[in-house]
Amino acid sequence: MTEISMAQALNIALRDAVKDDDRVLIFGEDVGPLGGVFRVTDGITADFGEERCFDTPLAESGIVGFAVGMAMGGFRPVVEMQFDAFAYPAFEQITSHVAKLRNRTRGALSLPMVIRIPYAGGIGGVEHHCDSSEAYYTHTPGLRVVTPGTPQDAYDLLRDAIDSPDPVIFLEPKCRYWSKEPVSFTRDGAAMDRAIVRREGKDVTLIAYGPMVATALETAEAATAEGWDVEVVDLRSLSPFDDETVTASVRRTGRAVVVHEAAGFGGYGAEVVARVTEQCFHQLHAPVLRVTGLDIPYPPPKLERHQLPDVDRILDTVARLQWNDEPVVAGA
């Protein structure tokens, strides 16, 4: 095992996929000689040639439309949207064609393609460079939506996404690109559609994904000072949803908090709360709560810290879970 960053793990996953399958093509804005804005495709064009990894015009709808045709023709395109909000011009292609072609053709055609989207905040970017758009994609039947929270998962999930017969929206948490951990390339981890318990606990379950997994783990460690033993579940797959792993955890602990960066109103966490409440109602000791971003357009860089969920906000929410039948204040 080698300690590498998430960006490096993604780069190695792309390289291995290109080596293992001649049908895999990588293209998008500046992914060629430059290696991408975040250098995830660094060196791939130099090592494999422009016929395998190449730049496209700055036209996201055209990038995805081209990828649809390539996938229909038997290739496995992996495209990059560069930034989350840059993907919106391609949204019609994704929802009307990428997600629906298998159903439209009654299974005669599939689209084995991956749309990589660097997403969420934490890098001090301006509004069109930081957004949490997961709910748009998870609300669209026909798409798989996954997001890694660790470098190991970045490698495993991207390899699985490229091998998938279905189109995959691959959300890469920008603020975690430089996080490091030892990574194995054996591909013997959890299946792409399964959640993982990152930390075991007995008092409350924190449900997180993508950029918030590390924050949830940090919160779990801090919670020991308050006397709470916190379990952390990393969803990994946002669609399909792993009800089995999540509900098993909540039934054990009896309490749950969902954490994500996106705005709370109509956010992905609302679906998680609904599913957990419906399936674990009789085991819950308190309502399932959420810690989310604010219901505002993404703020300027200097105000970003107020938008993003942090350890203190999560601990304050855990304190509201009706311990001893009455809400308490953390630290009291």
Tab-separated table of C-alpha atoms in Angstrom:
chain	number	residue	atom	x	y	z
A	1	MET	CA	0.000	0.000	0.000
A	2	THR	CA	1.205	3.489	-0.878
A	3	GLU	CA	0.201	6.743	0.827
A	4	ILE	CA	-1.169	9.030	-1.864
A	5	SER	CA	-3.656	11.877	-2.195
A	6	MET	CA	-7.179	11.540	-3.503
A	7	ALA	CA	-6.188	13.329	-6.718
A	8	GLN	CA	-3.344	10.847	-7.219
A	9	ALA	CA	-5.675	7.916	-6.524
A	10	LEU	CA	-8.066	9.175	-9.191
A	11	ASN	CA	-5.181	9.614	-11.620
A	12	ILE	CA	-3.999	6.045	-11.052
A	13	ALA	CA	-7.567	4.741	-11.432
A	14	LEU	CA	-7.860	6.477	-14.810
A	15	ARG	CA	-4.465	5.177	-15.919
A	16	ASP	CA	-5.306	1.613	-14.904
A	17	ALA	CA	-8.650	1.786	-16.696
A	18	VAL	CA	-7.023	3.061	-19.895
A	19	LYS	CA	-4.401	0.291	-19.724
A	20	ASP	CA	-6.949	-2.446	-19.030
A	21	ASP	CA	-9.595	-1.496	-21.597
A	22	ASP	CA	-8.985	-0.055	-25.069
A	23	ARG	CA	-12.532	1.328	-25.089
A	24	VAL	CA	-11.862	3.814	-22.271
A	25	LEU	CA	-11.432	7.413	-23.461
A	26	ILE	CA	-10.847	10.491	-21.308
A	27	PHE	CA	-11.839	13.934	-22.530
A	28	GLY	CA	-13.015	17.333	-21.350
A	29	GLU	CA	-11.804	20.874	-20.763
A	30	ASP	CA	-8.030	21.060	-20.181
A	31	VAL	CA	-7.702	17.381	-19.258
A	32	GLY	CA	-5.004	16.812	-21.887
A	33	PRO	CA	-1.507	18.313	-21.681
A	34	LEU	CA	-2.451	20.550	-18.739
A	35	GLY	CA	-3.692	17.571	-16.720
A	36	GLY	CA	-6.902	19.225	-15.556
A	37	VAL	CA	-7.463	22.144	-13.204
A	38	PHE	CA	-6.770	19.870	-10.229
A	39	ARG	CA	-4.180	17.785	-12.110
A	40	VAL	CA	-6.253	14.628	-11.833
A	41	THR	CA	-5.401	13.689	-15.441
A	42	ASP	CA	-1.769	14.797	-15.135
A	43	GLY	CA	0.543	12.972	-17.540
A	44	ILE	CA	-2.107	10.697	-19.055
A	45	THR	CA	-2.000	12.328	-22.487
A	46	ALA	CA	1.800	12.206	-22.488
A	47	ASP	CA	1.831	8.527	-21.569
A	48	PHE	CA	-1.113	7.223	-23.621
A	49	GLY	CA	-1.467	9.698	-26.458
A	50	GLU	CA	-4.073	12.209	-27.556
A	51	GLU	CA	-6.301	9.468	-28.957
A	52	ARG	CA	-6.962	8.261	-25.380
A	53	CYS	CA	-6.976	11.535	-23.384
A	54	PHE	CA	-7.726	14.801	-25.152
A	55	ASP	CA	-9.053	18.337	-24.758
A	56	THR	CA	-12.440	19.495	-26.008
A	57	PRO	CA	-13.964	22.890	-26.734
A	58	LEU	CA	-15.399	24.777	-23.738
A	59	ALA	CA	-18.925	23.510	-24.315
A	60	GLU	CA	-20.226	21.178	-21.616
A	61	SER	CA	-23.379	20.218	-23.503
A	62	GLY	CA	-21.233	19.268	-26.476
A	63	ILE	CA	-18.852	17.263	-24.283
A	64	VAL	CA	-21.639	15.143	-22.838
A	65	GLY	CA	-23.471	14.868	-26.163
A	66	PHE	CA	-20.267	13.640	-27.799
A	67	ALA	CA	-19.821	11.142	-24.962
A	68	VAL	CA	-23.349	9.816	-25.534
A	69	GLY	CA	-22.498	9.074	-29.146
A	70	MET	CA	-19.195	7.466	-28.184
A	71	ALA	CA	-20.896	5.246	-25.602
A	72	MET	CA	-23.558	4.241	-28.120
A	73	GLY	CA	-20.712	3.287	-30.452
A	74	GLY	CA	-19.128	0.898	-27.954
A	75	PHE	CA	-16.621	3.119	-26.158
A	76	ARG	CA	-16.471	3.882	-22.450
A	77	PRO	CA	-15.996	7.655	-22.216
A	78	VAL	CA	-14.907	9.353	-19.006
A	79	VAL	CA	-15.578	13.077	-19.204
A	80	GLU	CA	-14.717	15.903	-16.816
A	81	MET	CA	-16.951	18.911	-16.179
A	82	GLN	CA	-14.083	20.825	-14.517
A	83	PHE	CA	-16.328	22.453	-11.854
A	84	ASP	CA	-19.732	21.553	-10.438
A	85	ALA	CA	-21.668	24.600	-11.670
A	86	PHE	CA	-20.005	24.318	-15.088
A	87	ALA	CA	-22.015	21.112	-15.589
A	88	TYR	CA	-25.356	22.892	-15.698
A	89	PRO	CA	-25.189	23.668	-19.447
A	90	ALA	CA	-24.996	19.878	-19.950
A	91	PHE	CA	-27.909	19.165	-17.623
A	92	GLU	CA	-30.411	18.700	-20.447
A	93	GLN	CA	-28.162	16.137	-22.109
A	94	ILE	CA	-27.712	14.291	-18.818
A	95	THR	CA	-31.367	14.175	-17.770
A	96	SER	CA	-32.989	13.772	-21.188
A	97	HIS	CA	-30.548	11.408	-22.872
A	98	VAL	CA	-27.858	9.969	-20.606
A	99	ALA	CA	-30.345	8.885	-17.949
A	100	LYS	CA	-33.098	7.692	-20.279
A	101	LEU	CA	-31.537	6.007	-23.289
A	102	ARG	CA	-31.597	2.466	-21.897
A	103	ASN	CA	-35.276	2.813	-21.017
A	104	ARG	CA	-36.093	4.609	-24.282
A	105	THR	CA	-34.599	1.748	-26.314
A	106	ARG	CA	-36.058	-0.980	-24.069
A	107	GLY	CA	-32.545	-2.103	-23.160
A	108	ALA	CA	-31.192	-2.246	-26.702
A	109	LEU	CA	-28.687	0.518	-25.943
A	110	SER	CA	-26.794	1.295	-22.771
A	111	LEU	CA	-24.485	4.178	-21.943
A	112	PRO	CA	-21.421	2.953	-20.018
A	113	MET	CA	-20.011	6.420	-19.350
A	114	VAL	CA	-18.707	8.387	-16.375
A	115	ILE	CA	-19.235	12.108	-15.854
A	116	ARG	CA	-16.633	13.372	-13.390
A	117	ILE	CA	-17.669	16.508	-11.531
A	118	PRO	CA	-15.403	18.223	-8.967
A	119	TYR	CA	-17.990	19.489	-6.494
A	120	ALA	CA	-18.714	21.193	-3.154
A	121	GLY	CA	-16.723	23.863	-1.337
A	122	GLY	CA	-13.838	24.276	1.015
A	123	ILE	CA	-11.391	25.739	-1.512
A	124	GLY	CA	-12.395	29.416	-1.340
A	125	GLY	CA	-13.825	29.380	-4.861
A	126	VAL	CA	-16.436	31.770	-6.184
A	127	GLU	CA	-20.017	30.726	-6.823
A	128	HIS	CA	-19.647	29.095	-10.251
A	129	HIS	CA	-16.723	27.053	-8.968
A	130	CYS	CA	-18.293	25.704	-5.764
A	131	ASP	CA	-21.707	24.105	-5.577
A	132	SER	CA	-23.318	20.970	-4.196
A	133	SER	CA	-25.538	19.687	-6.980
A	134	GLU	CA	-26.025	16.070	-5.924
A	135	ALA	CA	-29.801	16.311	-5.437
A	136	TYR	CA	-30.354	17.229	-9.089
A	137	TYR	CA	-28.719	14.000	-10.214
A	138	THR	CA	-30.074	11.672	-7.535
A	139	HIS	CA	-33.597	12.862	-8.401
A	140	THR	CA	-33.071	11.600	-11.952
A	141	PRO	CA	-33.872	7.893	-12.441
A	142	GLY	CA	-31.383	6.134	-14.677
A	143	LEU	CA	-28.243	7.643	-13.171
A	144	ARG	CA	-25.886	6.141	-10.646
A	145	VAL	CA	-24.441	8.823	-8.372
A	146	VAL	CA	-21.371	8.133	-6.246
A	147	THR	CA	-18.919	10.256	-4.276
A	148	PRO	CA	-15.707	9.172	-2.526
A	149	GLY	CA	-14.803	10.403	0.933
A	150	THR	CA	-11.304	8.893	1.049
A	151	PRO	CA	-8.409	8.306	-1.386
A	152	GLN	CA	-9.013	4.550	-1.235
A	153	ASP	CA	-12.614	5.011	-2.229
A	154	ALA	CA	-11.595	7.427	-4.961
A	155	TYR	CA	-9.627	4.631	-6.619
A	156	ASP	CA	-12.144	1.857	-5.977
A	157	LEU	CA	-15.267	3.805	-6.915
A	158	LEU	CA	-13.806	5.266	-10.104
A	159	ARG	CA	-12.640	1.861	-11.345
A	160	ASP	CA	-16.082	0.423	-10.597
A	161	ALA	CA	-17.826	3.401	-12.209
A	162	ILE	CA	-15.849	2.987	-15.441
A	163	ASP	CA	-16.699	-0.736	-15.505
A	164	SER	CA	-20.404	-0.089	-14.866
A	165	PRO	CA	-22.846	-0.743	-17.722
A	166	ASP	CA	-24.852	2.275	-16.562
A	167	PRO	CA	-24.016	5.991	-16.676
A	168	VAL	CA	-22.389	7.229	-13.473
A	169	ILE	CA	-22.231	10.754	-12.084
A	170	PHE	CA	-18.939	10.751	-10.204
A	171	LEU	CA	-18.806	13.618	-7.692
A	172	GLU	CA	-15.284	14.425	-6.518
A	173	PRO	CA	-15.024	16.531	-3.330
A	174	LYS	CA	-12.585	19.284	-4.272
A	175	CYS	CA	-11.499	20.052	-0.715
A	176	ARG	CA	-10.377	16.420	-0.240
A	177	TYR	CA	-8.194	16.196	-3.353
A	178	TRP	CA	-5.072	16.685	-1.219
A	179	SER	CA	-6.016	14.395	1.680
A	180	LYS	CA	-3.725	11.383	1.934
A	181	GLU	CA	-3.928	7.788	3.136
A	182	PRO	CA	-2.419	4.415	2.223
A	183	VAL	CA	-4.193	3.044	-0.858
A	184	SER	CA	-4.368	-0.513	-2.116
A	185	PHE	CA	-5.001	-1.184	-5.806
A	186	THR	CA	-6.368	-4.710	-5.364
A	187	ARG	CA	-10.022	-3.695	-5.922
A	188	ASP	CA	-11.272	-5.892	-3.100
A	189	GLY	CA	-13.230	-3.176	-1.276
A	190	ALA	CA	-16.972	-2.733	-0.853
A	191	ALA	CA	-19.216	-2.815	-3.910
A	192	MET	CA	-19.947	0.534	-5.561
A	193	ASP	CA	-23.535	0.643	-4.291
A	194	ARG	CA	-22.743	-0.100	-0.633
A	195	ALA	CA	-22.253	2.256	2.290
A	196	ILE	CA	-19.422	1.728	4.786
A	197	VAL	CA	-19.337	2.149	8.568
A	198	ARG	CA	-16.186	4.249	8.973
A	199	ARG	CA	-16.336	4.350	12.770
A	200	GLU	CA	-18.375	2.185	15.120
A	201	GLY	CA	-20.330	3.713	17.999
A	202	LYS	CA	-23.364	3.007	20.149
A	203	ASP	CA	-25.078	6.351	20.871
A	204	VAL	CA	-25.779	8.099	17.559
A	205	THR	CA	-25.167	7.597	13.843
A	206	LEU	CA	-23.674	10.385	11.732
A	207	ILE	CA	-24.585	9.847	8.073
A	208	ALA	CA	-22.273	11.671	5.679
A	209	TYR	CA	-20.765	11.466	2.227
A	210	GLY	CA	-18.065	13.045	0.077
A	211	PRO	CA	-16.433	16.095	1.676
A	212	MET	CA	-18.308	15.672	4.964
A	213	VAL	CA	-16.988	12.189	5.773
A	214	ALA	CA	-13.757	13.559	7.244
A	215	THR	CA	-15.718	16.234	9.121
A	216	ALA	CA	-18.027	13.580	10.572
A	217	LEU	CA	-15.067	11.499	11.718
A	218	GLU	CA	-13.493	14.549	13.327
A	219	THR	CA	-16.784	15.239	15.086
A	220	ALA	CA	-16.983	11.669	16.346
A	221	GLU	CA	-13.593	12.031	17.997
A	222	ALA	CA	-14.550	15.378	19.553
A	223	ALA	CA	-17.845	13.916	20.806
A	224	THR	CA	-16.047	11.634	23.232
A	225	ALA	CA	-15.403	14.672	25.442
A	226	GLU	CA	-19.189	15.092	25.705
A	227	GLY	CA	-19.654	11.429	26.583
A	228	TRP	CA	-21.133	10.419	23.201
A	229	ASP	CA	-19.989	7.321	21.326
A	230	VAL	CA	-20.614	8.235	17.681
A	231	GLU	CA	-20.897	5.900	14.715
A	232	VAL	CA	-20.076	7.299	11.254
A	233	VAL	CA	-21.601	5.904	8.064
A	234	ASP	CA	-20.136	6.943	4.705
A	235	LEU	CA	-22.883	6.580	2.067
A	236	ARG	CA	-20.483	6.467	-0.941
A	237	SER	CA	-23.390	5.678	-3.267
A	238	LEU	CA	-26.089	8.359	-3.237
A	239	SER	CA	-28.151	6.537	-5.854
A	240	PRO	CA	-28.875	3.709	-5.480
A	241	PHE	CA	-29.146	4.076	-1.711
A	242	ASP	CA	-27.890	1.370	0.657
A	243	ASP	CA	-30.850	1.116	3.021
A	244	GLU	CA	-29.516	-2.056	4.638
A	245	THR	CA	-26.264	-0.617	6.012
A	246	VAL	CA	-27.737	2.722	7.035
A	247	THR	CA	-30.822	1.383	8.782
A	248	ALA	CA	-28.842	-1.340	10.557
A	249	SER	CA	-26.623	1.360	12.053
A	250	VAL	CA	-29.530	3.585	13.116
A	251	ARG	CA	-31.381	0.667	14.685
A	252	ARG	CA	-28.299	-0.047	16.782
A	253	THR	CA	-27.804	3.526	17.981
A	254	GLY	CA	-31.399	4.805	18.047
A	255	ARG	CA	-30.390	8.300	16.920
A	256	ALA	CA	-29.178	9.802	13.653
A	257	VAL	CA	-27.893	13.044	12.143
A	258	VAL	CA	-27.432	13.564	8.394
A	259	VAL	CA	-24.654	15.934	7.311
A	260	HIS	CA	-24.129	17.542	3.905
A	261	GLU	CA	-22.873	20.819	2.424
A	262	ALA	CA	-25.802	21.436	0.100
A	263	ALA	CA	-28.684	23.689	1.125
A	264	GLY	CA	-31.123	22.058	3.514
A	265	PHE	CA	-34.450	22.819	1.805
A	266	GLY	CA	-35.162	20.052	-0.700
A	267	GLY	CA	-31.641	18.716	-0.144
A	268	TYR	CA	-30.453	15.133	-0.408
A	269	GLY	CA	-30.530	14.791	3.377
A	270	ALA	CA	-34.306	15.098	3.372
A	271	GLU	CA	-34.559	11.844	1.433
A	272	VAL	CA	-32.192	10.150	3.871
A	273	VAL	CA	-34.221	11.385	6.844
A	274	ALA	CA	-37.442	10.109	5.257
A	275	ARG	CA	-36.025	6.669	4.525
A	276	VAL	CA	-34.504	6.264	7.974
A	277	THR	CA	-37.665	7.467	9.722
A	278	GLU	CA	-39.910	5.159	7.721
A	279	GLN	CA	-37.761	2.091	8.332
A	280	CYS	CA	-36.474	2.736	11.868
A	281	PHE	CA	-39.375	4.603	13.478
A	282	HIS	CA	-39.863	2.199	16.376
A	283	GLN	CA	-36.131	2.133	17.194
A	284	LEU	CA	-35.639	5.918	17.190
A	285	HIS	CA	-35.227	7.755	20.501
A	286	ALA	CA	-35.416	11.183	18.819
A	287	PRO	CA	-36.265	12.712	15.433
A	288	VAL	CA	-33.598	12.346	12.753
A	289	LEU	CA	-31.902	15.736	12.336
A	290	ARG	CA	-29.826	17.417	9.612
A	291	VAL	CA	-26.781	19.670	9.499
A	292	THR	CA	-26.583	21.334	6.087
A	293	GLY	CA	-25.414	24.353	4.177
A	294	LEU	CA	-27.516	27.506	4.349
A	295	ASP	CA	-30.461	28.102	2.029
A	296	ILE	CA	-28.628	30.782	0.065
A	297	PRO	CA	-26.600	31.017	-3.147
A	298	TYR	CA	-23.010	29.974	-2.554
A	299	PRO	CA	-21.290	32.769	-0.604
A	300	PRO	CA	-18.058	34.645	-1.391
A	301	PRO	CA	-14.803	32.950	-0.302
A	302	LYS	CA	-14.371	34.974	2.898
A	303	LEU	CA	-17.820	33.906	4.096
A	304	GLU	CA	-17.522	30.263	3.056
A	305	ARG	CA	-16.736	29.039	6.572
A	306	HIS	CA	-20.196	30.147	7.709
A	307	GLN	CA	-21.819	28.065	4.970
A	308	LEU	CA	-20.042	24.779	5.554
A	309	PRO	CA	-21.070	22.394	8.353
A	310	ASP	CA	-18.311	22.046	10.945
A	311	VAL	CA	-17.623	20.099	14.124
A	312	ASP	CA	-19.310	22.633	16.406
A	313	ARG	CA	-22.518	22.752	14.373
A	314	ILE	CA	-22.709	18.980	14.234
A	315	LEU	CA	-22.082	18.626	17.981
A	316	ASP	CA	-24.768	21.216	18.704
A	317	THR	CA	-27.190	19.184	16.597
A	318	VAL	CA	-26.250	15.928	18.319
A	319	ALA	CA	-27.014	17.664	21.617
A	320	ARG	CA	-30.603	18.239	20.434
A	321	LEU	CA	-31.319	14.519	20.136
A	322	GLN	CA	-33.360	14.369	23.364
A	323	TRP	CA	-30.817	12.707	25.606
A	324	ASN	CA	-32.475	11.593	28.849
A	325	ASP	CA	-35.825	12.612	27.331
A	326	GLU	CA	-34.917	16.322	27.271
A	327	PRO	CA	-32.785	18.304	24.781
A	328	VAL	CA	-29.459	19.366	26.298
A	329	VAL	CA	-26.782	21.844	25.303
A	330	ALA	CA	-23.351	20.525	24.353
A	331	GLY	CA	-20.859	21.245	27.115
A	332	ALA	CA	-23.539	21.817	29.736
